[in-house]
CSV table of C-alpha atoms and ligand atoms in Angstrom, one decimal:
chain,number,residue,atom,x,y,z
A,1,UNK,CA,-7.5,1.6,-12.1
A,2,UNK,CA,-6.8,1.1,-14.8
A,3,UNK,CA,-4.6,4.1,-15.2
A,4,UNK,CA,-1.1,3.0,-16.5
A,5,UNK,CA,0.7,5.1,-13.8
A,6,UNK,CA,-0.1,2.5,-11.2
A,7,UNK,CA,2.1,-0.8,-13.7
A,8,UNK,CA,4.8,1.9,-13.1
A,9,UNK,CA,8.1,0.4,-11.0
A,10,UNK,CA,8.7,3.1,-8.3
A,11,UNK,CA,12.1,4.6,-8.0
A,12,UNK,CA,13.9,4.6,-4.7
A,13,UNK,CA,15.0,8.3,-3.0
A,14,UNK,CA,18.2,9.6,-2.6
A,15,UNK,CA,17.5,10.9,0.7
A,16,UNK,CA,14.5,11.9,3.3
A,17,UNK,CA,14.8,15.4,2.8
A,18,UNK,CA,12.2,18.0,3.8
A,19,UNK,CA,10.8,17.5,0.0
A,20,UNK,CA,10.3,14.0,1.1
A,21,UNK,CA,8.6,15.2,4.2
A,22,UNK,CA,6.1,17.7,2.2
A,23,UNK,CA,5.0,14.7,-0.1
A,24,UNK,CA,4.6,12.3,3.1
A,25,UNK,CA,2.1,15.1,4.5
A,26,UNK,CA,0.6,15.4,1.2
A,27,UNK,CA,0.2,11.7,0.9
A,28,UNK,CA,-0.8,11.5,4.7
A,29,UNK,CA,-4.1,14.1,4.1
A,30,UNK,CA,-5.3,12.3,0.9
A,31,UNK,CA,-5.3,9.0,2.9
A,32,UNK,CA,-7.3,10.4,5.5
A,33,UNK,CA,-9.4,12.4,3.4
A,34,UNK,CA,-10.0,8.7,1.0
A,35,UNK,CA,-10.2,7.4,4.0
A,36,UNK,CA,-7.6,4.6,4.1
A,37,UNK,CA,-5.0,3.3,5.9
A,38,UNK,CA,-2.3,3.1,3.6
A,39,UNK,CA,-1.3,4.7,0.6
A,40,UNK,CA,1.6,4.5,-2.0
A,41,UNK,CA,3.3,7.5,-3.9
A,42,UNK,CA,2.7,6.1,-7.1
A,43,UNK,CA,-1.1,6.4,-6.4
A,44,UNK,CA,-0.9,9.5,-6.6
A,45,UNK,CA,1.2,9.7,-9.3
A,46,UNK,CA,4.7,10.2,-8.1
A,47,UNK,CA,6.6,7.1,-8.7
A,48,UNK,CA,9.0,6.9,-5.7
A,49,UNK,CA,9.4,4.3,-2.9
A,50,UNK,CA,7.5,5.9,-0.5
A,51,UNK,CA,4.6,4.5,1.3
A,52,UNK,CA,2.3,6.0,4.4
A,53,UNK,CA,0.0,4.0,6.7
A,54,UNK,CA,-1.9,4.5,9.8
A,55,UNK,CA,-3.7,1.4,11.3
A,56,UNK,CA,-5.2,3.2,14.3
A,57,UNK,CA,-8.6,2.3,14.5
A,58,UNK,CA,-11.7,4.8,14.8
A,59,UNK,CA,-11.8,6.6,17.8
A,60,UNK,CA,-7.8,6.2,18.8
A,61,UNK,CA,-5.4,8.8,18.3
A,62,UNK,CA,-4.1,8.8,14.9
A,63,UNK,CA,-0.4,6.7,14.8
A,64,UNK,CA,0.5,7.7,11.0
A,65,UNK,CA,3.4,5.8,9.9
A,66,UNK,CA,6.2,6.8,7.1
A,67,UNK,CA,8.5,4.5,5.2
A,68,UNK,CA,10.6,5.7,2.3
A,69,UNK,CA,12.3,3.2,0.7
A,70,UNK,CA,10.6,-0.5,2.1
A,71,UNK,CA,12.3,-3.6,1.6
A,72,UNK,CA,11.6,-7.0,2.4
A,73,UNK,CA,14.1,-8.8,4.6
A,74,UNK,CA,12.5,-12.6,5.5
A,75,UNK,CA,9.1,-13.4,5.0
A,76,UNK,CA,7.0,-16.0,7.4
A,77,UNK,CA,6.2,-18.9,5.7
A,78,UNK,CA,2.8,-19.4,6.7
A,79,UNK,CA,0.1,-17.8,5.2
A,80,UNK,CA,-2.8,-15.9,5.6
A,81,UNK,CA,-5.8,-14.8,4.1
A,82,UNK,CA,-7.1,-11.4,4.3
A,83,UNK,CA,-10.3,-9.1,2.6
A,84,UNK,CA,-8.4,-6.4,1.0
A,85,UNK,CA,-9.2,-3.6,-0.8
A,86,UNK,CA,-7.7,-0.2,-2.5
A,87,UNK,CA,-8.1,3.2,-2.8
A,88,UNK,CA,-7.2,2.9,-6.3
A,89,UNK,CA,-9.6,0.0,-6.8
A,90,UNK,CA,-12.7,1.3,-5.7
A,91,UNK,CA,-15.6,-0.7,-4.0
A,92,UNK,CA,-13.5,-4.2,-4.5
A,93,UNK,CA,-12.6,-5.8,-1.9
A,94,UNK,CA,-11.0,-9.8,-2.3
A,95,UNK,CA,-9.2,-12.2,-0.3
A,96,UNK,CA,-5.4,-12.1,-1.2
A,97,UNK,CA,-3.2,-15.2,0.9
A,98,UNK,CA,-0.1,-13.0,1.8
A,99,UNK,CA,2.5,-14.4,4.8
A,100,UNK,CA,1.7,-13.8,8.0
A,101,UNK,CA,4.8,-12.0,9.2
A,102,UNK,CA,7.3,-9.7,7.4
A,103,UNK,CA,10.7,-8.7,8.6
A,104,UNK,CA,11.1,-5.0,6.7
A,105,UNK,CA,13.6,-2.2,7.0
A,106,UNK,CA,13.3,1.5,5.9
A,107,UNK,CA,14.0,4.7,6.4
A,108,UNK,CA,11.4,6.8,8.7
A,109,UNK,CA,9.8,10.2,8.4
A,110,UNK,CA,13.3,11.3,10.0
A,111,UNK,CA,15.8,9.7,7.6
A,112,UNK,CA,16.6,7.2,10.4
A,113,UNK,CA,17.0,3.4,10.1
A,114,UNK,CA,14.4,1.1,11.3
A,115,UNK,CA,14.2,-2.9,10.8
A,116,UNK,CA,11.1,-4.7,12.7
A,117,UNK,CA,8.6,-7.6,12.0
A,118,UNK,CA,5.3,-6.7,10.7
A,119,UNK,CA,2.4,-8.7,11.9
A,120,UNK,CA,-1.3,-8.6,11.5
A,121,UNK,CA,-3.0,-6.2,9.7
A,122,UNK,CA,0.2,-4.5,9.4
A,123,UNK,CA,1.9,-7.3,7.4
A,124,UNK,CA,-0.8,-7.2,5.2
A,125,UNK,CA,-0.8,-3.8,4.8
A,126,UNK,CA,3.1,-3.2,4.3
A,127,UNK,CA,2.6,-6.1,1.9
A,128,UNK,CA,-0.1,-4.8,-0.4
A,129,UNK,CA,1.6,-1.5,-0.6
A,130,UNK,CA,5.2,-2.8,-1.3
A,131,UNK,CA,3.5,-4.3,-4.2
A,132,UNK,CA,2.2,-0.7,-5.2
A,133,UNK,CA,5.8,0.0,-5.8
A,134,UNK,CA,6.5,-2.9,-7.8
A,135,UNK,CA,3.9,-1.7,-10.2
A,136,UNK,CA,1.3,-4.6,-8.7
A,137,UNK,CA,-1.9,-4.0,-7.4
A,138,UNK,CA,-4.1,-6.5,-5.4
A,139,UNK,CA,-6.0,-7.6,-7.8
A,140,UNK,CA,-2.4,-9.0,-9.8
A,141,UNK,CA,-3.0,-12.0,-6.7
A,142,UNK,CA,-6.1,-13.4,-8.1
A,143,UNK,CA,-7.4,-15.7,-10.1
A,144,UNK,CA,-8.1,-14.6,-13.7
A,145,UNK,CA,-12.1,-15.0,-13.4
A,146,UNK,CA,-12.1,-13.3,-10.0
A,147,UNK,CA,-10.1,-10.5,-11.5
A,148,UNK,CA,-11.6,-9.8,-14.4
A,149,UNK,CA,-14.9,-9.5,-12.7
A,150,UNK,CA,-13.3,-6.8,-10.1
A,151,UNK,CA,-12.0,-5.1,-13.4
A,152,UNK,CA,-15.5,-5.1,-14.6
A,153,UNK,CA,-17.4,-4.1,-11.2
A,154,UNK,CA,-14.9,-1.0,-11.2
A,155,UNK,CA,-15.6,-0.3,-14.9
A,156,UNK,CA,-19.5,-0.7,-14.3
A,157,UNK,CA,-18.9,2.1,-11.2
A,158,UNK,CA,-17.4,4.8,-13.3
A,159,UNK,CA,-19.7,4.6,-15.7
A,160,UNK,CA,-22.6,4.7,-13.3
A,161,UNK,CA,-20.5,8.0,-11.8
A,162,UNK,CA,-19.9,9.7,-15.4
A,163,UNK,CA,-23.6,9.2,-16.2
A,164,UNK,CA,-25.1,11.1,-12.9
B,201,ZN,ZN1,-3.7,-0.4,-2.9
């Protein structure tokens, strides 16, 4: 933030092929390396419909999860609101209203088929990093003061960085 690359609208992919798989991985080791628990392709900089999560909490065995090509089926109309935050927004973190359930299909790590409702933290989750692919980030959800402040909190921390 605010590099241009993440206003980009992701592509969708032909096909899970092994290609596919190797940028899963790659995306898989820079979200645990951030750390994070989910992470789009566009954020680092390939802009393809590809998105991987893993919601395990400390201590329990890591459950990464892999979805190329998300999409939105029927959304729950109640909503609710979480703290979020982004590895491409660092140190912000602001409550975003999103619906409490999400019925999603997408292809897995495989290439196979899989439609499910997403609840919890993982509605929110699927959620904020659908929007990645869209070319939104969380921030696009708030109000105009509370935004611009984040935009300047972020600023403020990479010039604090480039100065040490
Ligand atoms: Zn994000």
């Amino acid at each position: 933030m605010p590099n241009p690359i993440l206003k980009q609208v992701s592509k969708p992919v032909k096909e899970v092929t092994d290609e596919t798989r190797e940028l899963m991985d790659d995306m898989l080791q820079t979200m645990y390396a951030a750390p994070g628990i989910g992470l789009a392709a566009v954020q680092i900089g390939v802009p393809v419909n590809v998105i991987v999560m893993d919601l395990a909490k400390e201590g329990e065995k890591p459950a990464p999860k892999y979805f190329v090509n998300p999409e939105i089926l029927e959304l729950d109309e109640d909503f609710v609101p979480y703290d979020e935050g982004c590895l491409s927004v660092p140190d912000v973190f602001d409550t975003v209203d999103r619906p409490k359930r999400a019925k999603i299909t997408y292809l897995n790590y495989d290439g196979e088929r899989v439609t499910e409702w997403a609840e919890g933290l993982y509605a929110v989750c699927i959620q904020h990093e659908m929007d990645h692919l869209k070319g939104i980030v969380f921030l696009d959800h708030l109000s105009k003061l509370k935004r611009s402040r984040a935009i300047k909190k972020v600023q403020k921390a990479k010039k604090l960085k480039a100065a040490s």
